[in-house]
Every structure is written in C-alpha cells, then in structure tokens.
PDB file of C-alpha atoms in Angstrom:
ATOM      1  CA  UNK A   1     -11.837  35.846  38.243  1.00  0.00           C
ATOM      2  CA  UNK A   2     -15.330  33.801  37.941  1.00  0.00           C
ATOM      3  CA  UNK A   3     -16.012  35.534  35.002  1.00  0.00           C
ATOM      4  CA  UNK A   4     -12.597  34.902  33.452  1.00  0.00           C
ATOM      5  CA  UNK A   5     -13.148  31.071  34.058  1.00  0.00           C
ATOM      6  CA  UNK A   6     -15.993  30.926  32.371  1.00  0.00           C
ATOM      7  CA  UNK A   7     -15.510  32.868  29.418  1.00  0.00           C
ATOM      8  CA  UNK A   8     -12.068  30.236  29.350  1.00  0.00           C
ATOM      9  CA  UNK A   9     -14.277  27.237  29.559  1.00  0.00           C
ATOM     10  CA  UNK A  10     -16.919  28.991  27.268  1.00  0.00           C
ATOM     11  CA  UNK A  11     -13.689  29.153  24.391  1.00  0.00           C
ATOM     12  CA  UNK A  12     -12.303  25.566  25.270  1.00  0.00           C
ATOM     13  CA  UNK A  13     -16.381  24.173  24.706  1.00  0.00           C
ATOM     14  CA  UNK A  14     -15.993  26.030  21.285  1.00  0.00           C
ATOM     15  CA  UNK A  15     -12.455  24.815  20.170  1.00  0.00           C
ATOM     16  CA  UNK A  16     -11.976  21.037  21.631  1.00  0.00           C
ATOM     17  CA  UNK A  17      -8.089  20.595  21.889  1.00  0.00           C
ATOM     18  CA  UNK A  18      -8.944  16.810  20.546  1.00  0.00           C
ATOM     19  CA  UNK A  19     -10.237  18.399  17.377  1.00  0.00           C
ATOM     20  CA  UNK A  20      -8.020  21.234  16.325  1.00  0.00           C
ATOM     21  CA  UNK A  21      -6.388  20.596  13.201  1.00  0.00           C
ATOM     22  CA  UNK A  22      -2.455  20.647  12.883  1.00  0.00           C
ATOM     23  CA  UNK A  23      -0.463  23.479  12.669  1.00  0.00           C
ATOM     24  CA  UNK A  24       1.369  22.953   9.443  1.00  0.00           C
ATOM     25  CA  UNK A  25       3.919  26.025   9.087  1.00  0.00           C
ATOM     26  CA  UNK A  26       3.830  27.023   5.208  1.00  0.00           C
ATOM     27  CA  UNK A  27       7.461  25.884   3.496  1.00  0.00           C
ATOM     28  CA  UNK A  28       8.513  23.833   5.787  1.00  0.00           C
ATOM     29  CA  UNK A  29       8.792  19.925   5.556  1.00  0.00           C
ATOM     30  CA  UNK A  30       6.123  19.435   8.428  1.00  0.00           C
ATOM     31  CA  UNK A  31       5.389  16.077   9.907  1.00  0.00           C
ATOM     32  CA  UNK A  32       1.422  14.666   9.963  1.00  0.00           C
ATOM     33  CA  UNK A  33       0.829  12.902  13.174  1.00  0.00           C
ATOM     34  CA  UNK A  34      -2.777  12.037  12.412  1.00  0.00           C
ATOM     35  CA  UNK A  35      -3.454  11.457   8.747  1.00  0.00           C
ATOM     36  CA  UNK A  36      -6.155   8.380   8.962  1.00  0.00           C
ATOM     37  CA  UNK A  37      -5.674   4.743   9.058  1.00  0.00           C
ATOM     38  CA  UNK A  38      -2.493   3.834   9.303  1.00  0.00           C
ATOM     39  CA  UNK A  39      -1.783   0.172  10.635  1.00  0.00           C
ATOM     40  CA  UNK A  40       1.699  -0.226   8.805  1.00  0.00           C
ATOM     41  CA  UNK A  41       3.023   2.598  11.000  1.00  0.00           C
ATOM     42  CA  UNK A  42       4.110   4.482   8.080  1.00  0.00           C
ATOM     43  CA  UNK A  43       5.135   8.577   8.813  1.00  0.00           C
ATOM     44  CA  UNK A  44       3.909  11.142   6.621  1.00  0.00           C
ATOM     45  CA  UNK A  45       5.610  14.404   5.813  1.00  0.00           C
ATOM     46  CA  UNK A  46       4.061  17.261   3.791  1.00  0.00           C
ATOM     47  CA  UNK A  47       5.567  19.967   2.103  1.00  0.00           C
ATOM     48  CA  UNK A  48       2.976  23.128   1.394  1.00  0.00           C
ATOM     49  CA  UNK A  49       4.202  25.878  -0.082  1.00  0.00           C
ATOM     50  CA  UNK A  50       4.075  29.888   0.591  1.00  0.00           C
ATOM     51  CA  UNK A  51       1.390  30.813  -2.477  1.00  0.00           C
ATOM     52  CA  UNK A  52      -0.993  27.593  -2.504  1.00  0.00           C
ATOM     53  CA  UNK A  53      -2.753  26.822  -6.229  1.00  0.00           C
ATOM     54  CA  UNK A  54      -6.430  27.330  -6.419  1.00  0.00           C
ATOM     55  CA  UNK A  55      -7.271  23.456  -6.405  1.00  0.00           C
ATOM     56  CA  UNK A  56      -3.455  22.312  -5.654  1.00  0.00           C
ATOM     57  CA  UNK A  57      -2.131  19.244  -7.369  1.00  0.00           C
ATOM     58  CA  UNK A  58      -0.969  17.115  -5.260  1.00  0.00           C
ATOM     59  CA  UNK A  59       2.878  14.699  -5.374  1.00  0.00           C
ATOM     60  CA  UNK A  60       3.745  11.652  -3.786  1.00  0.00           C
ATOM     61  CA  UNK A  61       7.079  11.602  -3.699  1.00  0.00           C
ATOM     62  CA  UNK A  62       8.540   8.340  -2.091  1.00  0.00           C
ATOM     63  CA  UNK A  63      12.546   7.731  -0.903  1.00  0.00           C
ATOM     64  CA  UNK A  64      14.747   4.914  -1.924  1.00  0.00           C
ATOM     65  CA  UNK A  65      16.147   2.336   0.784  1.00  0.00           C
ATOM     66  CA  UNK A  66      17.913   3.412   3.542  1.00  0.00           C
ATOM     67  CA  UNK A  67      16.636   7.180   2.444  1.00  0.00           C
ATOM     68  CA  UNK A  68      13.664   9.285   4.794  1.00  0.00           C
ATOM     69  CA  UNK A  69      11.564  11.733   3.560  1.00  0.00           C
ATOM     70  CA  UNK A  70      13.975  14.763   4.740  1.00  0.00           C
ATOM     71  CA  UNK A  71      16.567  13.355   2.664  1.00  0.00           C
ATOM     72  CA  UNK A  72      14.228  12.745  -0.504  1.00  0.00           C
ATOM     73  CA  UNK A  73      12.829  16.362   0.269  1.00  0.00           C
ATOM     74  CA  UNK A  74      16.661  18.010   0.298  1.00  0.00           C
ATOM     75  CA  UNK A  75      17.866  15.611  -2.425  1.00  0.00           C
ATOM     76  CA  UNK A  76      14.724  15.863  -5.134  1.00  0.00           C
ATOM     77  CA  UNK A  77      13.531  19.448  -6.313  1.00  0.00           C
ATOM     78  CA  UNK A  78       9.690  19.067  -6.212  1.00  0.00           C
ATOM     79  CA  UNK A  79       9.662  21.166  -3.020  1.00  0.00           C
ATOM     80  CA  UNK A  80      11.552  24.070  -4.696  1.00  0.00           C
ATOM     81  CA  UNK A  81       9.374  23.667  -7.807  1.00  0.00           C
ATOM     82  CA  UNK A  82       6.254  23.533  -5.272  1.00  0.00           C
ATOM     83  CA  UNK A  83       6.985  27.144  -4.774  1.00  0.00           C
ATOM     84  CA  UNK A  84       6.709  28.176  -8.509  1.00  0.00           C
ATOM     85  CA  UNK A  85       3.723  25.892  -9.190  1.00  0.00           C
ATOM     86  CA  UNK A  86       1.673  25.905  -6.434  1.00  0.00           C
ATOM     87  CA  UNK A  87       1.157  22.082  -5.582  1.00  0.00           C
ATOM     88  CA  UNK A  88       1.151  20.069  -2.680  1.00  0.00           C
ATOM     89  CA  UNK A  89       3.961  17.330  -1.880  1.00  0.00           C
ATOM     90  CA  UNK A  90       3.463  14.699   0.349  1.00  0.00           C
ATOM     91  CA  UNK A  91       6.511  12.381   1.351  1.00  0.00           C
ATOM     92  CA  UNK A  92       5.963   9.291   3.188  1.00  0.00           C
ATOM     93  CA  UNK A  93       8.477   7.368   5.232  1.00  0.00           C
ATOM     94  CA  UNK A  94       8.801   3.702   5.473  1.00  0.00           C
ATOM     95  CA  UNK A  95       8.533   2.181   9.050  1.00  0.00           C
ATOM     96  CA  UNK A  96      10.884  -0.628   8.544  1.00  0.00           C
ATOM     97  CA  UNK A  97      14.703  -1.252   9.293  1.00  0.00           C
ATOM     98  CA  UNK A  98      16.796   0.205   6.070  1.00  0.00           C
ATOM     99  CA  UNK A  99      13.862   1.714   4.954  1.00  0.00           C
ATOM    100  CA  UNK A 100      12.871   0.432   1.909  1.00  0.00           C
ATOM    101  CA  UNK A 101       9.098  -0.079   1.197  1.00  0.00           C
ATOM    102  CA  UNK A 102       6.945  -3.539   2.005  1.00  0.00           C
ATOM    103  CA  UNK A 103       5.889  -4.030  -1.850  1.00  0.00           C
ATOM    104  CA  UNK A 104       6.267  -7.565  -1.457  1.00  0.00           C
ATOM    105  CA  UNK A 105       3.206  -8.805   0.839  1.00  0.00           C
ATOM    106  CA  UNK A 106       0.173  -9.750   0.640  1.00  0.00           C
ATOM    107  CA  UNK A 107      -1.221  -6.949   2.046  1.00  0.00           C
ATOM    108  CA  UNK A 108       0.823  -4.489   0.310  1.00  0.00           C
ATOM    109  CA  UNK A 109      -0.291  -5.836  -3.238  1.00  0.00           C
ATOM    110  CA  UNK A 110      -4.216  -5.885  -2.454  1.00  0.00           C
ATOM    111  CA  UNK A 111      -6.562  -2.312  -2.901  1.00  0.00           C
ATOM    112  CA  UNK A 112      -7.214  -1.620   1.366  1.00  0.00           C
ATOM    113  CA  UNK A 113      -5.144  -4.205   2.238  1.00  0.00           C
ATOM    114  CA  UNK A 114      -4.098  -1.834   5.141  1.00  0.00           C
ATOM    115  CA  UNK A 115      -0.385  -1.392   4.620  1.00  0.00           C
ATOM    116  CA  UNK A 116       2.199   0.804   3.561  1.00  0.00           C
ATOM    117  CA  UNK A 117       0.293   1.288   0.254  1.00  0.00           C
ATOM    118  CA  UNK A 118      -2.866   1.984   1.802  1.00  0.00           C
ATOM    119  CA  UNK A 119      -1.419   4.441   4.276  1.00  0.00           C
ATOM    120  CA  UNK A 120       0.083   6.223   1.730  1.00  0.00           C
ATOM    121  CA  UNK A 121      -3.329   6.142   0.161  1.00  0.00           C
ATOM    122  CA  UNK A 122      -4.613   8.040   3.081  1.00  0.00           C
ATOM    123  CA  UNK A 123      -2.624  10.490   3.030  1.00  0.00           C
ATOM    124  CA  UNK A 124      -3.725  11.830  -0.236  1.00  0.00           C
ATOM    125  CA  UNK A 125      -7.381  11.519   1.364  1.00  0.00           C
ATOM    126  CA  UNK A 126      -6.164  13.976   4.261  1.00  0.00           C
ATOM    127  CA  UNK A 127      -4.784  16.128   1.973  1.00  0.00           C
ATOM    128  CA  UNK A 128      -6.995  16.582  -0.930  1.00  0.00           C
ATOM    129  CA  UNK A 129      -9.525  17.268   2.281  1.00  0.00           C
ATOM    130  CA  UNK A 130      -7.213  19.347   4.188  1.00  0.00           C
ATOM    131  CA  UNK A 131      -5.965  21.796   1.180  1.00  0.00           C
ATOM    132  CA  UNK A 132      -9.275  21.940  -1.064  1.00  0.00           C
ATOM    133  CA  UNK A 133      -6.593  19.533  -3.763  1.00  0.00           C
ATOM    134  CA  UNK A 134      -7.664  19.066  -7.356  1.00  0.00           C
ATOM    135  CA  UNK A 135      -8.549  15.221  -7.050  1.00  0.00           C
ATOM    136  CA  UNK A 136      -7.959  14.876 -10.855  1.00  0.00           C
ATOM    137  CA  UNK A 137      -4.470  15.980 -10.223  1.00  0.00           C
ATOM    138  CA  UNK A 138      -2.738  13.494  -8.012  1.00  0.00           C
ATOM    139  CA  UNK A 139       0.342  12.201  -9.074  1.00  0.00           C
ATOM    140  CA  UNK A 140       3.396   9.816  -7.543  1.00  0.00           C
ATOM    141  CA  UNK A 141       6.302   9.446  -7.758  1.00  0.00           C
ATOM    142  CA  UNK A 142       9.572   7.586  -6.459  1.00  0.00           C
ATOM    143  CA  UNK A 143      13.443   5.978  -6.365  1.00  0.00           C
ATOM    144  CA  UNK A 144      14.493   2.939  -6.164  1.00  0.00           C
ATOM    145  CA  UNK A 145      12.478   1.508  -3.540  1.00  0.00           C
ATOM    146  CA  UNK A 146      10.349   4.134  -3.944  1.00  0.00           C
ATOM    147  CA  UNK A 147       9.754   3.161  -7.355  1.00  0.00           C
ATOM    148  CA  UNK A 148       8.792  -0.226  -7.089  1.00  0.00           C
ATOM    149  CA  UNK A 149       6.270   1.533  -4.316  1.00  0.00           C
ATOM    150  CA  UNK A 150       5.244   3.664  -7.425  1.00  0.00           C
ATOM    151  CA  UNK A 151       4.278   1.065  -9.302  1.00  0.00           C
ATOM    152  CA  UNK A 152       2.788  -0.486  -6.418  1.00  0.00           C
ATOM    153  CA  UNK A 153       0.315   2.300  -6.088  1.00  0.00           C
ATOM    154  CA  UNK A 154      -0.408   2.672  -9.461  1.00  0.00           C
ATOM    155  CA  UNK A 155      -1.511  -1.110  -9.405  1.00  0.00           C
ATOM    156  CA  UNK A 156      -3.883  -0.835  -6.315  1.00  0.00           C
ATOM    157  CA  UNK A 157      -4.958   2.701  -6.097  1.00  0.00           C
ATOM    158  CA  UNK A 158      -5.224   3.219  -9.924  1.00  0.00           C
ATOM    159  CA  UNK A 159      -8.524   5.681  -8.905  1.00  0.00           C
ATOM    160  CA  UNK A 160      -6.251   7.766  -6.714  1.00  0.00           C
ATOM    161  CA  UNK A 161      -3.575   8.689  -9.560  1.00  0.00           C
ATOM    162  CA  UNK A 162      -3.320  10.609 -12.874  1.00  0.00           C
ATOM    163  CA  UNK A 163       0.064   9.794 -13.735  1.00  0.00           C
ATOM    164  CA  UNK A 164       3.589   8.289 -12.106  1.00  0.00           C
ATOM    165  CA  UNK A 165       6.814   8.412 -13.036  1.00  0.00           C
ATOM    166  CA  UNK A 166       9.024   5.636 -11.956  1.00  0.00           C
ATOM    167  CA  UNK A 167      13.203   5.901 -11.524  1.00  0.00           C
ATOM    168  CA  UNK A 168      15.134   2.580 -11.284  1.00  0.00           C
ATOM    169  CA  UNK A 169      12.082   0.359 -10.364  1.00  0.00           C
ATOM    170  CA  UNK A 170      10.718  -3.284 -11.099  1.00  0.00           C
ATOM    171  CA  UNK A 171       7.297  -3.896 -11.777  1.00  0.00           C
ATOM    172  CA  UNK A 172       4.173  -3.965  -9.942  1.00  0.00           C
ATOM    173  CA  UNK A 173       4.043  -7.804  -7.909  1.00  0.00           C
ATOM    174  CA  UNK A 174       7.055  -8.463  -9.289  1.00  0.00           C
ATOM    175  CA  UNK A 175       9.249  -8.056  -5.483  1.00  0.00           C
ATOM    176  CA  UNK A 176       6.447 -10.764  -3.845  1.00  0.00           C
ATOM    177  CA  UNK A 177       7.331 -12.994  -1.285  1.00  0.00           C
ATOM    178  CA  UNK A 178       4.507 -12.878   1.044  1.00  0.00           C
ATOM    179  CA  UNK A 179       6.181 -11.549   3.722  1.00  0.00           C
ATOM    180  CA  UNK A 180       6.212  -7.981   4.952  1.00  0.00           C
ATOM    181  CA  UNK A 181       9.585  -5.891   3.450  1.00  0.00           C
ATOM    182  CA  UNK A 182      10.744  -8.851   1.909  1.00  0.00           C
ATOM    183  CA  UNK A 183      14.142  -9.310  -0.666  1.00  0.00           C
ATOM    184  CA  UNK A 184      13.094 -10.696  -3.596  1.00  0.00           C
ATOM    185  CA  UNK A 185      16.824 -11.784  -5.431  1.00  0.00           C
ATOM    186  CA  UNK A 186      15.022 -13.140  -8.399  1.00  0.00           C
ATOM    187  CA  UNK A 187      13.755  -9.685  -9.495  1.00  0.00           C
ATOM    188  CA  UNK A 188      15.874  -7.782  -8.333  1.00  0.00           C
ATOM    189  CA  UNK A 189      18.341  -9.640 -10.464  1.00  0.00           C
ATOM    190  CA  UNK A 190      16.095  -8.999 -13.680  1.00  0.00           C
ATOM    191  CA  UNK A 191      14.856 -12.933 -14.127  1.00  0.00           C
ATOM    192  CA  UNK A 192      11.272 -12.617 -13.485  1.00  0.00           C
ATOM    193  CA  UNK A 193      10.275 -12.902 -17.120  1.00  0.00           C
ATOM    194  CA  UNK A 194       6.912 -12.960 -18.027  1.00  0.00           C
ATOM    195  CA  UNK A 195       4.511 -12.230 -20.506  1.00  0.00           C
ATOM    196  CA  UNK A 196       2.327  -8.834 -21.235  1.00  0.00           C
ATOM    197  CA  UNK A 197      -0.532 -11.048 -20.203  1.00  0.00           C
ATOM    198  CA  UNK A 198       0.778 -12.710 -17.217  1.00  0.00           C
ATOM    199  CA  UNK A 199       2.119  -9.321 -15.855  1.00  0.00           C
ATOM    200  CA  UNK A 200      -1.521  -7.770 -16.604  1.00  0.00           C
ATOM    201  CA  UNK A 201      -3.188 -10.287 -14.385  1.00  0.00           C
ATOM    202  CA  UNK A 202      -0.689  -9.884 -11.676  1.00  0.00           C
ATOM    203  CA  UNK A 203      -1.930  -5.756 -12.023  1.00  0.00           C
ATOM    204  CA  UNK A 204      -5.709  -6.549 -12.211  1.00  0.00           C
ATOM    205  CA  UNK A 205      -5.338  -9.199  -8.833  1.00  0.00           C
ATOM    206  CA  UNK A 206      -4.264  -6.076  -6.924  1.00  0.00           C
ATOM    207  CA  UNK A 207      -7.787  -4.527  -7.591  1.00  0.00           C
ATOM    208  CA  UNK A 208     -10.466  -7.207  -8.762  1.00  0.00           C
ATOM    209  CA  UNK A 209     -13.192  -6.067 -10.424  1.00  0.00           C
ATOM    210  CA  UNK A 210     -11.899  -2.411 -10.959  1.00  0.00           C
ATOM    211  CA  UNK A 211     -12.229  -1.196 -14.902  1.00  0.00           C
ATOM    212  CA  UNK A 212     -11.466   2.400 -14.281  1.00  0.00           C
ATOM    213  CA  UNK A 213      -8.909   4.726 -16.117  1.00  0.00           C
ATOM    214  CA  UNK A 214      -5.474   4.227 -14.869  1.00  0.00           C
ATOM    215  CA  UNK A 215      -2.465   6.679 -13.952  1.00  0.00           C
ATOM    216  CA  UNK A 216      -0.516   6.659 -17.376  1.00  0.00           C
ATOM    217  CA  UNK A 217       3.223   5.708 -16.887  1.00  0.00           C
ATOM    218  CA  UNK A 218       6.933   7.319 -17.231  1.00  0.00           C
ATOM    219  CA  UNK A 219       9.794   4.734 -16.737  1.00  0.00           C
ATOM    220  CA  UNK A 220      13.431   5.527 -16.292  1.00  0.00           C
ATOM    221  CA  UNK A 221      15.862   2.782 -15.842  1.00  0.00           C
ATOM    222  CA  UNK A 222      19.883   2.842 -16.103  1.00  0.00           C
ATOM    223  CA  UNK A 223      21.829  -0.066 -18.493  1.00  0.00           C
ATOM    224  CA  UNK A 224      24.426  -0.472 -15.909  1.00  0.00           C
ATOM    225  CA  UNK A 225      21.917  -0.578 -13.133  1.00  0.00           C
ATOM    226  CA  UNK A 226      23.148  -3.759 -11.080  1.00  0.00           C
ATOM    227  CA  UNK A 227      20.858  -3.524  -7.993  1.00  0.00           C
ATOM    228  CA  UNK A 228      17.833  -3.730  -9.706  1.00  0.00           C
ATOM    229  CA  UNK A 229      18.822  -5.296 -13.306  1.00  0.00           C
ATOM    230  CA  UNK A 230      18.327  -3.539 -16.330  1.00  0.00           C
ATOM    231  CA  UNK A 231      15.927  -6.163 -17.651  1.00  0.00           C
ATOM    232  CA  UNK A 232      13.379  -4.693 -15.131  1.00  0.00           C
ATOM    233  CA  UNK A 233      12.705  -2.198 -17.275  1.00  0.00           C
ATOM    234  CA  UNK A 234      11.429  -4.408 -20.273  1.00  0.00           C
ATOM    235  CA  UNK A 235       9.291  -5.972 -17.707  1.00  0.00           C
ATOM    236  CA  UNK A 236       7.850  -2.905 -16.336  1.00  0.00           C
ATOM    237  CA  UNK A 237       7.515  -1.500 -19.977  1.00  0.00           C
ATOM    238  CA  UNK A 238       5.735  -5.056 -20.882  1.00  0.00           C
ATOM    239  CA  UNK A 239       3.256  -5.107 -17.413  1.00  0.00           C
ATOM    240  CA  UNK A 240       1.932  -1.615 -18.616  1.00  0.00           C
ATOM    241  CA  UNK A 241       1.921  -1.930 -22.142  1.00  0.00           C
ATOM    242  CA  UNK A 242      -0.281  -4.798 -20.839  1.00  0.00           C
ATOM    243  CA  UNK A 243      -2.469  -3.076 -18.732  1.00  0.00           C
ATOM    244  CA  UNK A 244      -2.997  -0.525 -21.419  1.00  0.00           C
ATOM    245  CA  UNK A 245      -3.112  -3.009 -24.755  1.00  0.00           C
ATOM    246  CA  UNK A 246      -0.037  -1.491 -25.971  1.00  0.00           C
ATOM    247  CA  UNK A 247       2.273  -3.826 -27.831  1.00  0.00           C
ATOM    248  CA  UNK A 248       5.673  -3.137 -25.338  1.00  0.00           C
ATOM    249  CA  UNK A 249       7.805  -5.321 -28.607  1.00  0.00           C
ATOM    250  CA  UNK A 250       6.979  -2.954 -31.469  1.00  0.00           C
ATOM    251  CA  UNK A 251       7.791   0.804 -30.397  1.00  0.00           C
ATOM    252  CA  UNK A 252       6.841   3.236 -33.344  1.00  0.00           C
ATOM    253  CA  UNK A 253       9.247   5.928 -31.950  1.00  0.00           C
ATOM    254  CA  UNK A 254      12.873   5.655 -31.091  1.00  0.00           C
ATOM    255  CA  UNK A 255      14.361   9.074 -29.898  1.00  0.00           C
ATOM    256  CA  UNK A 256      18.125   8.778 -29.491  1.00  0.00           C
ATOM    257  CA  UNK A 257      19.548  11.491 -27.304  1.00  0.00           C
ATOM    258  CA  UNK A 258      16.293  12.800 -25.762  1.00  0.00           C
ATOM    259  CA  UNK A 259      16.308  13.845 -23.063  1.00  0.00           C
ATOM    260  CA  UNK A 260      20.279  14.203 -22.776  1.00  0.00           C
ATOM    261  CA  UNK A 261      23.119  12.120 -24.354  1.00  0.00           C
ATOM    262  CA  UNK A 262      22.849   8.121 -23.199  1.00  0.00           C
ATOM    263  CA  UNK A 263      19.317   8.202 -22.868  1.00  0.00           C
ATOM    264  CA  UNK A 264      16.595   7.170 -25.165  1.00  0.00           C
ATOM    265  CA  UNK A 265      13.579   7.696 -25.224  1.00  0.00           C
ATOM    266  CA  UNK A 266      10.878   5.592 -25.940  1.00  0.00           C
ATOM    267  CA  UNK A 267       8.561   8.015 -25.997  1.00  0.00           C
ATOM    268  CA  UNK A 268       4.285   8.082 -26.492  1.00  0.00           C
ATOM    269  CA  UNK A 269       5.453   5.095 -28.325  1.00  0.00           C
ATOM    270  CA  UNK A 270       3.383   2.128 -26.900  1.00  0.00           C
ATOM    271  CA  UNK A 271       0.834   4.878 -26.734  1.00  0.00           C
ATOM    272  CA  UNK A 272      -0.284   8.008 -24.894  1.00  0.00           C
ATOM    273  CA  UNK A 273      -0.162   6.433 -21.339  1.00  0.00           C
ATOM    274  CA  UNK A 274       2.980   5.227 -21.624  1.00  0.00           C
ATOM    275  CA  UNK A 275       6.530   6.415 -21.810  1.00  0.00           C
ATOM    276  CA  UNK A 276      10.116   4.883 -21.094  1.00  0.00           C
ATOM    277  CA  UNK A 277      13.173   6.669 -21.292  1.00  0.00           C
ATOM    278  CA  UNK A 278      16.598   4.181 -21.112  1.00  0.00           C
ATOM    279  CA  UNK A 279      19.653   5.412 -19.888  1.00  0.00           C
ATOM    280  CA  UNK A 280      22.870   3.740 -21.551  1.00  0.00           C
ATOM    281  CA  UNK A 281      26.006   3.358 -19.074  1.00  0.00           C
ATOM    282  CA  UNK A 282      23.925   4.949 -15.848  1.00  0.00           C
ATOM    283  CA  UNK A 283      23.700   2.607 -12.607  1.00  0.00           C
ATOM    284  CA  UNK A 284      21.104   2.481  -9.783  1.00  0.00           C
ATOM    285  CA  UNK A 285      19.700   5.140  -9.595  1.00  0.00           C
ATOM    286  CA  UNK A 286      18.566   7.364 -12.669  1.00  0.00           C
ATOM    287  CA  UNK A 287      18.775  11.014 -11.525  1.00  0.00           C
ATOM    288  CA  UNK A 288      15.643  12.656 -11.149  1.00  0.00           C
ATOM    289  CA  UNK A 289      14.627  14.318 -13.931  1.00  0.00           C
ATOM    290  CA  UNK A 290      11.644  16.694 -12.516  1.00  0.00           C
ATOM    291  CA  UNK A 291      11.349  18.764 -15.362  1.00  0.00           C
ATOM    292  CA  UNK A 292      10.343  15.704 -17.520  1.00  0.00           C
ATOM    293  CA  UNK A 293       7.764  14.420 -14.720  1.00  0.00           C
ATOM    294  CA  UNK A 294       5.849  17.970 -14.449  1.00  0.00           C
ATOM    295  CA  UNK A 295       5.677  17.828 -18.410  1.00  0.00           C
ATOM    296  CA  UNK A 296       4.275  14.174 -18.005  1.00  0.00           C
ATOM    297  CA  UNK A 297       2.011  15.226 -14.743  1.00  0.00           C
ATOM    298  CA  UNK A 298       0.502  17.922 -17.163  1.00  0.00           C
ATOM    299  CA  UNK A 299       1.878  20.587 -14.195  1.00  0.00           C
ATOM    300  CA  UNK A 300       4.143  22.372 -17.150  1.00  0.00           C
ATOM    301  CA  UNK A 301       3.544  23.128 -20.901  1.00  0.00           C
TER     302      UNK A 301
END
C-alpha cells in the first residue's frame, strides 16, 4: 500500500493537475475555460474537427445580438465545412446583457486595450499554440453585431488576420460612445458620413504607429436593412478603400446578379483587398454566404 502511494504521488509530481491542458473532445462545440487574458469576461468556444489540417487555418466566427456561440455554431455552416477542410473555428461569446459586442469604447477601439477585442485576440494566441495553426491563415468573421466586431478586429489586430468578411455591419469606430456596449443611434441609422480620409484615421488611431499588411475585406450589406442602415455599407466600403488607397467612388467592375439574383457585386473592384457584394430588397441580416468567404479566405479554389 506504501508502495502504491508513492508511485501515485511519483505520477501526480509528473502531471500537475494545475497544468494539464483541457480536454477538448474532437467535433464537438467545446467551451475554453482558460484561454489567456481575458478582463472583459468574454467566453470562448472552439470547434475542432475529427481529421485536423497539417497547419489548420483558423475562423473567428462571432454571433449577432442577442445570439451565443451555440446558436452561431448551429445556425452558420463553418463547423460542418470544418470537417471537409480541416480548420479550426473559434466562436466567442459576448459577456454583456443582449449580447451584442462592446465595439463602442475606448478600450474596445485601442490594439491591447484589454477588452472584448483583445480577448478575442487571445484566443487565436491559444489556439494557433494549442493546434500547431498556420498563423498566416487566420481569418474572422461575423453578423450583425458580430460584424461591426469584425471590423473592429480588423482595425486593431490587423497583424492577427488575413482576411474578414463582414454581414450587415458598420464600420470600424463608427458605433463609439465611450462607454462599454454602448447604442450608437446615429450609425446605426446610416448618418455618420465621413470622408475616405477621416474614416482612415479613425482605423490607424486604433493601432498608432502600425504600417503592416492588413486583412483584405468582403462586405455584405442588405438595401432594406433598417437596423443598421443601408448607407453603412458605403461607409464601410469608403473606411477600407481608405485604408487601402482604393478610390471607394469609382468601381471598375459592376457584376449584376453575382452571387445570386438581388445582389451585386462589387467585386476586386476598389482593388484586390477589397470586395462588397449589395443585396437589393434583403433586410438585417444578409444570409451567410460561406462558400463565398472560404473563396475569399483562400480555404477553396
């Protein structure tokens, strides 16, 4: 009985319970309990599929207002397409009544400001870490809410992404207030109106001093949308046509029909980093088109 004690205490000395790693069962939406810093309380989910990629990409996939990431994870098919592909999808969950995202304080808007967008941050970090992911292959994505987190992240953690595709958003700053999960009616309502200059500051004050490459940009937005006006997407076309030194008032290719009838695409028209597709006669929100976003992601042919 000595003996067995020892060679017990021998195993625990080897294996600390306060270091083990967390189980996370292969294709199952798994909570992350520890993840890194993560002041704005924010929960992380991750989905990890049966037959892992060599070098997984890795997909931020972020809910709408009153949504969670179990209903963004039944209601969105990156998880089935996960399977097929190989990647990694991580899906946060706001920490705040309703659920919609803070992407409209102070700390929010700033690179390591520590809140939801830096948590979210962090959990690519524990990910890339924890699966071996290709770090060139990140990617985000969201609704709604989501979306205007999107752009969000694209704006402060520009190093962190290759590519997002936004669905029914408003642009990056634009939802300020400087208070945490702040309404902002003004956006919302499509009259923040500002130049491609003045919405390329407000991009490059989330960051100062970063010049790196940043995630190119696919922008869906519905003509009947009446939650988050339809002039939101001129101004998110115009803040990255900015950021890239695209012109967002001359397009060079107008694609009627593409990728279904209502929509048009506006597509590697400002340029190579950015794409907008605008649906005529479709509210809040634009259906997820996943197909389109693995094209964009470079996932898919």
């Amino acid at each position: 009985m000595k003996l067995l004690s020892s060679l017990l205490a021998g195993l625990l000395a080897l294996f600390p319970l306060t270091n083990a790693k967390q189980c996370i069962k292969r294709s199952t939406l798994t909570p992350v309990v520890d993840f890194g810093p993560n002041t704005s309380g924010t929960k992380m989910y991750i989905y990890v599929p049966a037959k892992l990629a060599a070098k997984p990409p890795v997909i931020v996939a972020i809910h709408y207002c009153t949504g969670t990431a179990q209903a963004y994870f039944i209601g969105t098919p990156y998880a089935n397409l996960a399977e097929q592909y190989g990647f990694v999808v991580i899906y946060p969950e706001s920490p705040y009544p309703g659920t919609c995202w803070d992407v409209s304080s102070t700390a929010a808007l700033t690179h390591n400001g520590g809140a939801d967008s830096n948590s979210i941050a962090n959990m690519v970090t524990y990910t890339l870490e924890r699966y071996g992911g290709d770090e060139s292959r990140v990617f985000v994505t969201g609704t709604s809410s989501g979306a205007m987190m999107t752009n969000v992240m694209a704006a402060t953690y520009p190093e962190v992404f290759a590519a997002a595709s936004v669905y029914s958003g408003v642009p990056a700053g634009c939802f300020y207030t400087g208070t945490v999960d702040g309404w902002n009616s003004t956006c919302a309502n499509g009259l923040s109106v500002h130049s491609q200059e003045e919405w390329t500051d407000t991009v490059r004050r989330m960051y100062p001093g970063y010049d790196g490459p940043r995630p190119k940009m696919l922008i869906f937005h519905g003509s009947a949308d009446t939650t988050l006006y339809p002039e939101n997407y001129n101004e998110t076309v115009k803040e990255w046509s900015g950021v890239f030194g695209y012109d967002a008032a001359h397009p060079v290719e107008v694609d009627p029909g593409t990728p279904e009838a209502a929509y048009t695409k506006y597509g590697i028209v400002y340029g190579p980093q950015l794409t907008g597709y605008y649906a005529i006669g479709v509210g809040h929100t634009v259906p997820v088109h996943a197909d389109l976003d693995l094209q964009w992601f470079g996932i898919t042919a």
